[in-house]
PDB file of N, CA and C in Angstrom:
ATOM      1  N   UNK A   1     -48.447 -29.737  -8.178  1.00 39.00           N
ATOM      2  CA  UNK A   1     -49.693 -29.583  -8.888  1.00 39.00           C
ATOM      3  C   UNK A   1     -50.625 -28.722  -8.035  1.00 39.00           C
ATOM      4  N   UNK A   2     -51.194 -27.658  -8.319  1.00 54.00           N
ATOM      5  CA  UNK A   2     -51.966 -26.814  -7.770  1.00 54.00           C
ATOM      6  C   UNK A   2     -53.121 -26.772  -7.845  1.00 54.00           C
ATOM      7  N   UNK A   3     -53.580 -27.348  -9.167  1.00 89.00           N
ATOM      8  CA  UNK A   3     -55.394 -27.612  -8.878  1.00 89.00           C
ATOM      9  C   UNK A   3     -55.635 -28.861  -8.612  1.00 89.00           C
ATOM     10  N   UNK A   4     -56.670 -28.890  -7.730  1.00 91.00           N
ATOM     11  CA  UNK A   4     -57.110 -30.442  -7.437  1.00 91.00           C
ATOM     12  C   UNK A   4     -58.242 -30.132  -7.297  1.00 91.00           C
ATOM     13  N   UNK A   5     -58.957 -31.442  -7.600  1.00 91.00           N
ATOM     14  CA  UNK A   5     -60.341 -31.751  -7.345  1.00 91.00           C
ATOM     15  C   UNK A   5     -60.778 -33.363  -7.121  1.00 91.00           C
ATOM     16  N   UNK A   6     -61.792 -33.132  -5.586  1.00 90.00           N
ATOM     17  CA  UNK A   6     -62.524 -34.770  -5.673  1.00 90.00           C
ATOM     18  C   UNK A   6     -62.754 -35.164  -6.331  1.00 90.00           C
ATOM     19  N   UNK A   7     -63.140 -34.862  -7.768  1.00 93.00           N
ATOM     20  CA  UNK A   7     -63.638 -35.780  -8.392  1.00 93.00           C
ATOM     21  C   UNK A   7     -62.813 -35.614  -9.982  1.00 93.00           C
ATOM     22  N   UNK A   8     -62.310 -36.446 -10.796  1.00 96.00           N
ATOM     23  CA  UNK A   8     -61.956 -36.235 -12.222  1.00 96.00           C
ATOM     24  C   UNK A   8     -62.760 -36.836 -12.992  1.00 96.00           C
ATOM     25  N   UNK A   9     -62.698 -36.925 -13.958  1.00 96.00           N
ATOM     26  CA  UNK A   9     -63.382 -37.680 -15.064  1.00 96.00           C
ATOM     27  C   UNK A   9     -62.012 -38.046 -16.445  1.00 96.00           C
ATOM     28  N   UNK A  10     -62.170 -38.914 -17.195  1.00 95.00           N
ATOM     29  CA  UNK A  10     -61.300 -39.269 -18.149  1.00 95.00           C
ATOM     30  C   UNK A  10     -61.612 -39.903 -19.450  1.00 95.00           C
ATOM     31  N   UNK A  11     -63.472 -40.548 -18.853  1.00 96.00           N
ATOM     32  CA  UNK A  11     -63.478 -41.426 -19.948  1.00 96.00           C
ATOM     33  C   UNK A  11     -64.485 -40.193 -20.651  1.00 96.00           C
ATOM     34  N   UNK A  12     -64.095 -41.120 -21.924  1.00 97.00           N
ATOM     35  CA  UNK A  12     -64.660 -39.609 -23.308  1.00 97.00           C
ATOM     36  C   UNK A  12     -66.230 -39.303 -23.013  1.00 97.00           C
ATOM     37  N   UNK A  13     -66.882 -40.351 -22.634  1.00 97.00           N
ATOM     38  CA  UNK A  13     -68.027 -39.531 -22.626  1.00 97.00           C
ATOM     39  C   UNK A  13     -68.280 -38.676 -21.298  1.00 97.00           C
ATOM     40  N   UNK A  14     -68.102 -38.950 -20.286  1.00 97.00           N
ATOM     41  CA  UNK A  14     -67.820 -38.148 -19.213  1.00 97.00           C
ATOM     42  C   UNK A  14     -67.302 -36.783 -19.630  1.00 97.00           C
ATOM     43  N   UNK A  15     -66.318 -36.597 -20.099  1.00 96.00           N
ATOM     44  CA  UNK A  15     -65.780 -35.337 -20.714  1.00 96.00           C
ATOM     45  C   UNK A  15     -66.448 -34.609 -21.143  1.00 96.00           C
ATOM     46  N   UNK A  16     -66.985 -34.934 -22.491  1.00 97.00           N
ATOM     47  CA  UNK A  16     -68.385 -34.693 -23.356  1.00 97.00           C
ATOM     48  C   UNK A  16     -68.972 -34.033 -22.402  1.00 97.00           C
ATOM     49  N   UNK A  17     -69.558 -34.900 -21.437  1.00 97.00           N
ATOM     50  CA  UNK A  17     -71.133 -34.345 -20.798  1.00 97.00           C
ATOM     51  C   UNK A  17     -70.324 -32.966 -19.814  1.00 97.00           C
ATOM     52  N   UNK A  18     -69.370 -32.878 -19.755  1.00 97.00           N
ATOM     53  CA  UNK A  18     -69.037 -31.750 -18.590  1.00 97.00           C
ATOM     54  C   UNK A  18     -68.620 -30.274 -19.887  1.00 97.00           C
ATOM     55  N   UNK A  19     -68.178 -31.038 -20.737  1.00 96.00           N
ATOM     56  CA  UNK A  19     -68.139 -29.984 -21.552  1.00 96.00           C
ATOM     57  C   UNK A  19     -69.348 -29.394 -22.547  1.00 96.00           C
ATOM     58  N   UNK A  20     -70.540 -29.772 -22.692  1.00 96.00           N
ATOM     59  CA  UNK A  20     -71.808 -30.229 -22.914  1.00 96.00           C
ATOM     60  C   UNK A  20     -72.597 -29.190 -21.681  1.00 96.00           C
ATOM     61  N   UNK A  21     -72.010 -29.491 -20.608  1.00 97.00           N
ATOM     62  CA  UNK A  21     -72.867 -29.099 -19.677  1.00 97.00           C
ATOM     63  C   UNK A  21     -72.362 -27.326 -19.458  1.00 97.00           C
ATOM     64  N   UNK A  22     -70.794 -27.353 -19.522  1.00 96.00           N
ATOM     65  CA  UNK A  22     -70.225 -25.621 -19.655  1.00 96.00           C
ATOM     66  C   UNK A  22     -70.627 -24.763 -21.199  1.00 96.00           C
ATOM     67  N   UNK A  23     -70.790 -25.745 -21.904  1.00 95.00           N
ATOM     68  CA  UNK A  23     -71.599 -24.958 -23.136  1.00 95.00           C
ATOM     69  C   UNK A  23     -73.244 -24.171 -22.651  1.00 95.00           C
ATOM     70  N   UNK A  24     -73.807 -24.853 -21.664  1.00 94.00           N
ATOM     71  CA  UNK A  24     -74.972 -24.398 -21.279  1.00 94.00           C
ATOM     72  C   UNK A  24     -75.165 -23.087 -20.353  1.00 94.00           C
ATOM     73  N   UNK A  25     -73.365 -22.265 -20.111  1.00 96.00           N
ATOM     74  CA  UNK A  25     -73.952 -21.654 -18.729  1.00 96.00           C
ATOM     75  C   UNK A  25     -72.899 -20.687 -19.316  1.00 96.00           C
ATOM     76  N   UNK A  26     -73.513 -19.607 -19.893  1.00 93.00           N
ATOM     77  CA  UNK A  26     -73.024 -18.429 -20.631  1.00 93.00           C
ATOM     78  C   UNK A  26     -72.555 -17.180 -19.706  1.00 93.00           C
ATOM     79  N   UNK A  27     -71.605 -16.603 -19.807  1.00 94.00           N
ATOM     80  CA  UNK A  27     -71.318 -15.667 -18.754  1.00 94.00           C
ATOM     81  C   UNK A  27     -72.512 -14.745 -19.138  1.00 94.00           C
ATOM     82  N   UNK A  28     -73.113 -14.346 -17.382  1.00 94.00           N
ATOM     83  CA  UNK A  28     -73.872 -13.435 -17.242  1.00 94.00           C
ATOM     84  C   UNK A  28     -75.385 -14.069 -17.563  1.00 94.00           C
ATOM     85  N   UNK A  29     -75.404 -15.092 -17.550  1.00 95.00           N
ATOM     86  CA  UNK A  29     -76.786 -16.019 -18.156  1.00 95.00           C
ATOM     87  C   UNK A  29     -77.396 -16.135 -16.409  1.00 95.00           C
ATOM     88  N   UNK A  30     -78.494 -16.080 -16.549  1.00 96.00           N
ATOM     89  CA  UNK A  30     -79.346 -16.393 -15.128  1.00 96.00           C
ATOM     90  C   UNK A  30     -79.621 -17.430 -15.443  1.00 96.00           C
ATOM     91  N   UNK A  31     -79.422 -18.595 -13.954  1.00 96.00           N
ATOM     92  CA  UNK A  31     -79.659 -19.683 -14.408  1.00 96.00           C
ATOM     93  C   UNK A  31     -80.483 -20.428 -13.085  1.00 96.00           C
ATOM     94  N   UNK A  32     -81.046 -21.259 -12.832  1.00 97.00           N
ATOM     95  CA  UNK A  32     -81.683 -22.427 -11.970  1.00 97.00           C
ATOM     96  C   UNK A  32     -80.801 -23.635 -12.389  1.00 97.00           C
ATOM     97  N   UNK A  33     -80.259 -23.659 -11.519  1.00 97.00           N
ATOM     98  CA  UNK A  33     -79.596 -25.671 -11.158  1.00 97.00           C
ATOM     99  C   UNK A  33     -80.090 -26.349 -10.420  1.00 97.00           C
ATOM    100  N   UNK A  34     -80.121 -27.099 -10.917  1.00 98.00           N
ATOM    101  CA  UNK A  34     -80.801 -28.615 -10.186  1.00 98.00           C
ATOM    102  C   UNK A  34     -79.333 -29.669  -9.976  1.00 98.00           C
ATOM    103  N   UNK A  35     -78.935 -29.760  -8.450  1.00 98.00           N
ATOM    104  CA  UNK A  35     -77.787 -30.181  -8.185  1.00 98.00           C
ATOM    105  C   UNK A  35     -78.196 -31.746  -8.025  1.00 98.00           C
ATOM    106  N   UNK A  36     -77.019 -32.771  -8.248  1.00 97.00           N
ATOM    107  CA  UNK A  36     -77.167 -33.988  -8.066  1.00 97.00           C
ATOM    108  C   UNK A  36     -77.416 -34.434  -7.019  1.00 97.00           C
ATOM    109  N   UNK A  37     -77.622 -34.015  -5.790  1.00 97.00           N
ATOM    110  CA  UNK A  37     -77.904 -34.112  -4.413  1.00 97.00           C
ATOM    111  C   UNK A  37     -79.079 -33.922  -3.901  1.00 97.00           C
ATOM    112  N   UNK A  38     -79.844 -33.420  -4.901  1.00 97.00           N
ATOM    113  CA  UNK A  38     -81.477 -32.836  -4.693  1.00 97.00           C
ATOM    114  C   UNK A  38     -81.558 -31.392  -4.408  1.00 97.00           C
ATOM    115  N   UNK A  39     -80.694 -30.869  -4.106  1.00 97.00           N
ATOM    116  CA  UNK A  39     -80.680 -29.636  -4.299  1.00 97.00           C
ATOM    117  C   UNK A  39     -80.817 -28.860  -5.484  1.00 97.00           C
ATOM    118  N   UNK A  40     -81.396 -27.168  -5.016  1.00 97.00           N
ATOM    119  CA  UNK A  40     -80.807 -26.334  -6.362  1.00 97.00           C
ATOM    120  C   UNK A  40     -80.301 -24.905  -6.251  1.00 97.00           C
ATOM    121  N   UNK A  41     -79.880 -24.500  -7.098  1.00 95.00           N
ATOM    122  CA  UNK A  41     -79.070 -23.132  -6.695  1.00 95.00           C
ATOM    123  C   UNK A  41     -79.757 -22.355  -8.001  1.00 95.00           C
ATOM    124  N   UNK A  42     -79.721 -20.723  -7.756  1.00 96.00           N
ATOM    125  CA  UNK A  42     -80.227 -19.821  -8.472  1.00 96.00           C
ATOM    126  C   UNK A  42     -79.138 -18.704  -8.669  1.00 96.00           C
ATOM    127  N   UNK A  43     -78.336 -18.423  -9.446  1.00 96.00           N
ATOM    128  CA  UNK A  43     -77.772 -17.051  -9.657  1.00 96.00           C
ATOM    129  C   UNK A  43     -77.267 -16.501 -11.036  1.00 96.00           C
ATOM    130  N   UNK A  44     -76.554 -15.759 -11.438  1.00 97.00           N
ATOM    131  CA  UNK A  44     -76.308 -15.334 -12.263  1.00 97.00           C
ATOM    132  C   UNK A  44     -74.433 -15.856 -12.869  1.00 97.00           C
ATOM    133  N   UNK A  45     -74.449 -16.400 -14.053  1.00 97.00           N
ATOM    134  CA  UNK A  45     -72.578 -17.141 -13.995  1.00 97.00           C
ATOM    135  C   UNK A  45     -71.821 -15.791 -14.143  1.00 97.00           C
ATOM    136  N   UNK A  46     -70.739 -15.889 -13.412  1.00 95.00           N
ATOM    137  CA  UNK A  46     -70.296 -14.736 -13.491  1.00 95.00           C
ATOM    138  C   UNK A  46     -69.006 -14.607 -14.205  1.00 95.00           C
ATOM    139  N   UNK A  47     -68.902 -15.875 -14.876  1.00 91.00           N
ATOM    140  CA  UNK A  47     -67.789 -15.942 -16.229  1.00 91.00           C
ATOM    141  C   UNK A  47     -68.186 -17.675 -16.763  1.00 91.00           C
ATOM    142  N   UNK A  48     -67.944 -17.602 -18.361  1.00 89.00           N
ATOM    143  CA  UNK A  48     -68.093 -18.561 -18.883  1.00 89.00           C
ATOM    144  C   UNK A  48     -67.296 -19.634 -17.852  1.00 89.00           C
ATOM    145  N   UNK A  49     -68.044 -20.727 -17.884  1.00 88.00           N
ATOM    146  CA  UNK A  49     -67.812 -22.045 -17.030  1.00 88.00           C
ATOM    147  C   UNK A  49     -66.838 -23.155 -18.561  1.00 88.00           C
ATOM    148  N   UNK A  50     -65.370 -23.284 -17.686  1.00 88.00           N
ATOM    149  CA  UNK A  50     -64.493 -24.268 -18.984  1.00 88.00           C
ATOM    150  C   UNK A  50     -64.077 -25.444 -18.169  1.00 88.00           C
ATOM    151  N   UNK A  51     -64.316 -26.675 -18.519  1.00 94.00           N
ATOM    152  CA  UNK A  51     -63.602 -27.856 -18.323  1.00 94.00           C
ATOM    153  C   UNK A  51     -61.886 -27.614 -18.586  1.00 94.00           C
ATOM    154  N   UNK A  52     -61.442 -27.891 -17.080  1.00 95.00           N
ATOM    155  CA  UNK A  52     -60.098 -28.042 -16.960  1.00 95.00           C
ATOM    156  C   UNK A  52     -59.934 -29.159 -16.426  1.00 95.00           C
ATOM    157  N   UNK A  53     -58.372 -29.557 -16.603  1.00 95.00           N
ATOM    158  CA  UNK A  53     -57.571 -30.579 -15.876  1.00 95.00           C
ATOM    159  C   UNK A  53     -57.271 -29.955 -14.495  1.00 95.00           C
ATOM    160  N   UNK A  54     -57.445 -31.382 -13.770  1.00 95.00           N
ATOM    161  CA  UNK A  54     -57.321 -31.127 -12.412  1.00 95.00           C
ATOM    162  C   UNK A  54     -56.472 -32.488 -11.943  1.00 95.00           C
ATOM    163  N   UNK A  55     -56.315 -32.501 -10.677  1.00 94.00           N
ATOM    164  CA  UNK A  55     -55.635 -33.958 -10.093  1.00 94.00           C
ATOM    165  C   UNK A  55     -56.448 -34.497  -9.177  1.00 94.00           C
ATOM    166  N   UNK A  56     -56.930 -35.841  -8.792  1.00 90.00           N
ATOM    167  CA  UNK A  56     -57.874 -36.264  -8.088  1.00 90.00           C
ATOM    168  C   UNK A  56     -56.502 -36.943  -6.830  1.00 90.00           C
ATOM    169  N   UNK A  57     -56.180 -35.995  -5.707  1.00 85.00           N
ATOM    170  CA  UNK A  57     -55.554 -36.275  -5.137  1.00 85.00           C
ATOM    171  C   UNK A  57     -55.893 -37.974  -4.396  1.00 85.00           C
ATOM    172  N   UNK A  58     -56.913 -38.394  -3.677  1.00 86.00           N
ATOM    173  CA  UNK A  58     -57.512 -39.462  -3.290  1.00 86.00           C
ATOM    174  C   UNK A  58     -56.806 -40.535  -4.215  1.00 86.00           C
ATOM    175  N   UNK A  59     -57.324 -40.647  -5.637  1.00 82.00           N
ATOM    176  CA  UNK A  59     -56.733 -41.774  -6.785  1.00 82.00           C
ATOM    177  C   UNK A  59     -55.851 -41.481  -7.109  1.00 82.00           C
ATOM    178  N   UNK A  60     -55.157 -40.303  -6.938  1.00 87.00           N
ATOM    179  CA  UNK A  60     -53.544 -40.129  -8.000  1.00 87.00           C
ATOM    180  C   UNK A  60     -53.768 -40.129  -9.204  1.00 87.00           C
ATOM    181  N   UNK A  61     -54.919 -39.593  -9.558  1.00 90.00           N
ATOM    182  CA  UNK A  61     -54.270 -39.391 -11.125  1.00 90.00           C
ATOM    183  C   UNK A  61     -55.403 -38.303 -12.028  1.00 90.00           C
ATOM    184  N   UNK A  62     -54.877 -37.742 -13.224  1.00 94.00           N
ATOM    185  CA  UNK A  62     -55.363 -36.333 -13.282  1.00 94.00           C
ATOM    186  C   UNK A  62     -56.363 -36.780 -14.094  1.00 94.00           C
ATOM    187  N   UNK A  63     -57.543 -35.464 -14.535  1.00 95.00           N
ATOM    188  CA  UNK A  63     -58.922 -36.361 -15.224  1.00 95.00           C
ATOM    189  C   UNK A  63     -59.134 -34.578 -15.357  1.00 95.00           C
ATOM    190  N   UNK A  64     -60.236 -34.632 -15.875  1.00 96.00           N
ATOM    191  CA  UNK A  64     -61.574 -33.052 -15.729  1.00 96.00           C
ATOM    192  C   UNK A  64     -62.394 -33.010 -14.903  1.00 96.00           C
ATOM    193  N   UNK A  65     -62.718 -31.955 -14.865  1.00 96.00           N
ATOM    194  CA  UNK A  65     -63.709 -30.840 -14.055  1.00 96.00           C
ATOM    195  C   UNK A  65     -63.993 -29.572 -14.443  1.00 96.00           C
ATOM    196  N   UNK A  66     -64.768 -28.919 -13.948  1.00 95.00           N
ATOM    197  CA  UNK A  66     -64.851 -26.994 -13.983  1.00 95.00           C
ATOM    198  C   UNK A  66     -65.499 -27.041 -13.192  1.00 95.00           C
ATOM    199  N   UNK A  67     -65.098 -25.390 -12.481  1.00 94.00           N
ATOM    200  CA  UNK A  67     -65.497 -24.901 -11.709  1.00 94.00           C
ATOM    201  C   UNK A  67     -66.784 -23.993 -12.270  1.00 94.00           C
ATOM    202  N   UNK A  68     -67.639 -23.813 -11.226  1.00 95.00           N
ATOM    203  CA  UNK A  68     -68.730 -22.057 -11.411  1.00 95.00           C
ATOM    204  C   UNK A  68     -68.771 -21.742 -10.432  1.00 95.00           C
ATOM    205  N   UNK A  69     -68.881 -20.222 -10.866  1.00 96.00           N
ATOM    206  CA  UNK A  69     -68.525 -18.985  -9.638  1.00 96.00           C
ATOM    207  C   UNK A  69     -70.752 -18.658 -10.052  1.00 96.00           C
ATOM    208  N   UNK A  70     -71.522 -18.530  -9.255  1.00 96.00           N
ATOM    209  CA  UNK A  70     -72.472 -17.956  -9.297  1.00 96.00           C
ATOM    210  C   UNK A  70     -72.722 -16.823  -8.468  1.00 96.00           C
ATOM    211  N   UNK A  71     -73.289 -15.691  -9.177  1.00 97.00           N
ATOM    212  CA  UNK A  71     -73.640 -14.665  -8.323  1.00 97.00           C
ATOM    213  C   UNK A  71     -75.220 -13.963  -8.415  1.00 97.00           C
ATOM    214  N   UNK A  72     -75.451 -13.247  -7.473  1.00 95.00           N
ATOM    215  CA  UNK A  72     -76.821 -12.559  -7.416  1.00 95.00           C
ATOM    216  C   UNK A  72     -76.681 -10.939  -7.231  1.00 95.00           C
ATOM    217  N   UNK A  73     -76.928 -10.107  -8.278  1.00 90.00           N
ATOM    218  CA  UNK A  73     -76.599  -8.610  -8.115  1.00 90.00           C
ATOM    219  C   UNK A  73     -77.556  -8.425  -7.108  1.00 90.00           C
ATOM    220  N   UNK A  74     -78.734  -8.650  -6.378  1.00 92.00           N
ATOM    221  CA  UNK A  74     -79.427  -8.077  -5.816  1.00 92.00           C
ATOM    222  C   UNK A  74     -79.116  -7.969  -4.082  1.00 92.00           C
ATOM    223  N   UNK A  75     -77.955  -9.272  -4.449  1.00 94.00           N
ATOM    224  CA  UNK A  75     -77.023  -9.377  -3.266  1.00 94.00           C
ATOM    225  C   UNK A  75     -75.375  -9.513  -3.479  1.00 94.00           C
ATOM    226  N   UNK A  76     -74.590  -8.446  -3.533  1.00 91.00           N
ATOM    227  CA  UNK A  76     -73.459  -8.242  -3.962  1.00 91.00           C
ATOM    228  C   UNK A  76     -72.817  -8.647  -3.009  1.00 91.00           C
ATOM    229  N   UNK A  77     -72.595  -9.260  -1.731  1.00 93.00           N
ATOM    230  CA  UNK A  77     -71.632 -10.207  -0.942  1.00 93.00           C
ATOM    231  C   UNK A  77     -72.085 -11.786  -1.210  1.00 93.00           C
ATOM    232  N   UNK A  78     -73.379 -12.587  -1.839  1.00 94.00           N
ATOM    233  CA  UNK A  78     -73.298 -13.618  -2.121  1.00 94.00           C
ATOM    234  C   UNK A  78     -72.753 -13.959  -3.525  1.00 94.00           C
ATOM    235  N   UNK A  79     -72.120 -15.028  -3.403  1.00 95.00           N
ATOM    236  CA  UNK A  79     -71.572 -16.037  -4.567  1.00 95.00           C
ATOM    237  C   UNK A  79     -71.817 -17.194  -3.829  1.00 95.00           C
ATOM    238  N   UNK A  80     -71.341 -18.048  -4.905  1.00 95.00           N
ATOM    239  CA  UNK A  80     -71.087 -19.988  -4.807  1.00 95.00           C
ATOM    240  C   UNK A  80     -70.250 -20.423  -5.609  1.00 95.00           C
ATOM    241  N   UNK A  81     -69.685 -21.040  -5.722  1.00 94.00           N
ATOM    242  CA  UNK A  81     -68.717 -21.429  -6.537  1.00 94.00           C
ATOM    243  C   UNK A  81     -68.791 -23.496  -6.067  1.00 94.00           C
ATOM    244  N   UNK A  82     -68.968 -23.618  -7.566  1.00 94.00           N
ATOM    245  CA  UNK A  82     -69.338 -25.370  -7.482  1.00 94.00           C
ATOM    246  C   UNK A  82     -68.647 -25.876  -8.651  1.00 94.00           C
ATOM    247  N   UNK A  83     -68.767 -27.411  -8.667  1.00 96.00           N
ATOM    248  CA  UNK A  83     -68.362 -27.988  -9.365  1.00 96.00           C
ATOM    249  C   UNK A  83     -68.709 -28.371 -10.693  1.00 96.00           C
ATOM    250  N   UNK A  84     -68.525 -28.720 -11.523  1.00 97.00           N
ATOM    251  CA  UNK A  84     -69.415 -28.885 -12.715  1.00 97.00           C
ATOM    252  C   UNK A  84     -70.334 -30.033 -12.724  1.00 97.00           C
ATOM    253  N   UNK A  85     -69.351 -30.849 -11.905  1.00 97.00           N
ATOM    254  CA  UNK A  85     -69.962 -32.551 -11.839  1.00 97.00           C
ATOM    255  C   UNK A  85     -71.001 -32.523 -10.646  1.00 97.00           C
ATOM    256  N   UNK A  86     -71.270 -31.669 -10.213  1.00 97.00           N
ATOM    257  CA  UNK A  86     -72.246 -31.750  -9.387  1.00 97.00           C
ATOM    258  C   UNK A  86     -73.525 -31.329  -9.929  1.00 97.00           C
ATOM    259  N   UNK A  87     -73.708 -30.586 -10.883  1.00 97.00           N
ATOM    260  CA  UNK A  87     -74.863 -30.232 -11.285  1.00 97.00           C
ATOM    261  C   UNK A  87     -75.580 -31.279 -12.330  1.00 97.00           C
ATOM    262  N   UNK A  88     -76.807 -31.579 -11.938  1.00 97.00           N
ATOM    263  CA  UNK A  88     -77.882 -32.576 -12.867  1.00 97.00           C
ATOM    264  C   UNK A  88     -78.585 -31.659 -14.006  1.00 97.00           C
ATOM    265  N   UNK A  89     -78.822 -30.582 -13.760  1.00 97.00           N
ATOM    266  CA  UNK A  89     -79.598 -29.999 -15.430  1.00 97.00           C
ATOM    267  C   UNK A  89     -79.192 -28.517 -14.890  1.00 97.00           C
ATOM    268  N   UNK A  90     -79.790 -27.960 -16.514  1.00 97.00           N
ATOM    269  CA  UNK A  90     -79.506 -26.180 -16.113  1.00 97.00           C
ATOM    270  C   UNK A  90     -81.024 -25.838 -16.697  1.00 97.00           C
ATOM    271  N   UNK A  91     -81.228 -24.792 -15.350  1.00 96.00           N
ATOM    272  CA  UNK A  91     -82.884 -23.970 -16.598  1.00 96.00           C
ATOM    273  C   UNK A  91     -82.398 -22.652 -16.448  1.00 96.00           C
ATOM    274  N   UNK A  92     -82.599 -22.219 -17.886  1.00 95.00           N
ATOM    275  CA  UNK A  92     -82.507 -20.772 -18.247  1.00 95.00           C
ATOM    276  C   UNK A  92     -83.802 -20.033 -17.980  1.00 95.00           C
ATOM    277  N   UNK A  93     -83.190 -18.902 -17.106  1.00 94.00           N
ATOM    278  CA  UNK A  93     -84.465 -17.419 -16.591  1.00 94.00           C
ATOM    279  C   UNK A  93     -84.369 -16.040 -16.978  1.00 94.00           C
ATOM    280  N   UNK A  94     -83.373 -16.295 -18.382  1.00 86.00           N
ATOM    281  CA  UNK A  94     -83.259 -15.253 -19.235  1.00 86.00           C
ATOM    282  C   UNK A  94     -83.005 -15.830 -20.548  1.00 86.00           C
ATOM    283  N   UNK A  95     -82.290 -15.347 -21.334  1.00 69.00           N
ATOM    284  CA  UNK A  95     -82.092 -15.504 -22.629  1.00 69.00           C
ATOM    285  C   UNK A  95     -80.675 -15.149 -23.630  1.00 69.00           C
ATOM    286  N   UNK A  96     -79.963 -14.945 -22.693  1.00 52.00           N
ATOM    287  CA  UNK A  96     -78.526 -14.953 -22.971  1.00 52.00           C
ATOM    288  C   UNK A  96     -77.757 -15.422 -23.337  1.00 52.00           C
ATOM    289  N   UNK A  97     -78.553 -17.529 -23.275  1.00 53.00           N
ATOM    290  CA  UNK A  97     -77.336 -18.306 -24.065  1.00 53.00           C
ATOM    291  C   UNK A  97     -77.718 -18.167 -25.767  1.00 53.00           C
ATOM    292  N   UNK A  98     -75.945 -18.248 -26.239  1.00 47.00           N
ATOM    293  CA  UNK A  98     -76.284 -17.831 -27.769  1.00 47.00           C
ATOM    294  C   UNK A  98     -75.809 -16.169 -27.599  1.00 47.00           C
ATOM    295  N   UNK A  99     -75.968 -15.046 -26.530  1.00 48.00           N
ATOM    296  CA  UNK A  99     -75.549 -14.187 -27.130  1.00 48.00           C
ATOM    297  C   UNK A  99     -74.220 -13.151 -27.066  1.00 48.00           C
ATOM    298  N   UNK A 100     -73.346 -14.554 -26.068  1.00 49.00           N
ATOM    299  CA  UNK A 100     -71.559 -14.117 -25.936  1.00 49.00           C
ATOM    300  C   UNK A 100     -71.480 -14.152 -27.307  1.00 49.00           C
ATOM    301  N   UNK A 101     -70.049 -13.292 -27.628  1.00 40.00           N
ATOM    302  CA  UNK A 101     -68.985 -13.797 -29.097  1.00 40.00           C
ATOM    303  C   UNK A 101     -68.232 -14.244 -28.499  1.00 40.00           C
TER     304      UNK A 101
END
């Protein structure tokens, strides 16, 4: 098994909210996160964010997650790349969600 992640999720509403939460972060959308840790991060998604299966090596057994890649054009060597389950809310600083096909 090649993807893993600390953390899975399985039960339905958990799912929901991660897939709930990748509906919110549109490729190319500028965004402000507010991370579950008290932190927050600022950049631009640099591809639609999808809930995948992963394996929670620690428990043995497989559940969801997604990844995000964030970037900042004004600095073309930074990115971040995080988890889905780590983030507590999203604020939009443009207007992009709604206008992928």
């Amino acid at each position: 098994m090649g993807r893993s992640a600390k953390h899975v999720y399985s039960a339905p509403a958990d799912v929901q909210a991660l897939q709930a939460l990748a509906s919110e972060l549109p490729a190319n959308g500028h965004v402000r996160l507010r991370l579950k840790d008290g932190g927050a991060c600022e950049g631009v998604v640099a591809e639609r964010a999808t809930v995948q299966v992963y394996f929670d090596p620690t428990e043995q057994h497989q559940g969801i997650n997604g990844e995000l890649r964030l970037e900042r054009p004004d600095q073309p060597d930074w990115h971040r790349w995080m988890w889905l389950d780590e983030i507590a809310s999203v604020e939009h600083l443009d207007s992009t969600l709604g206008s992928e096909n």
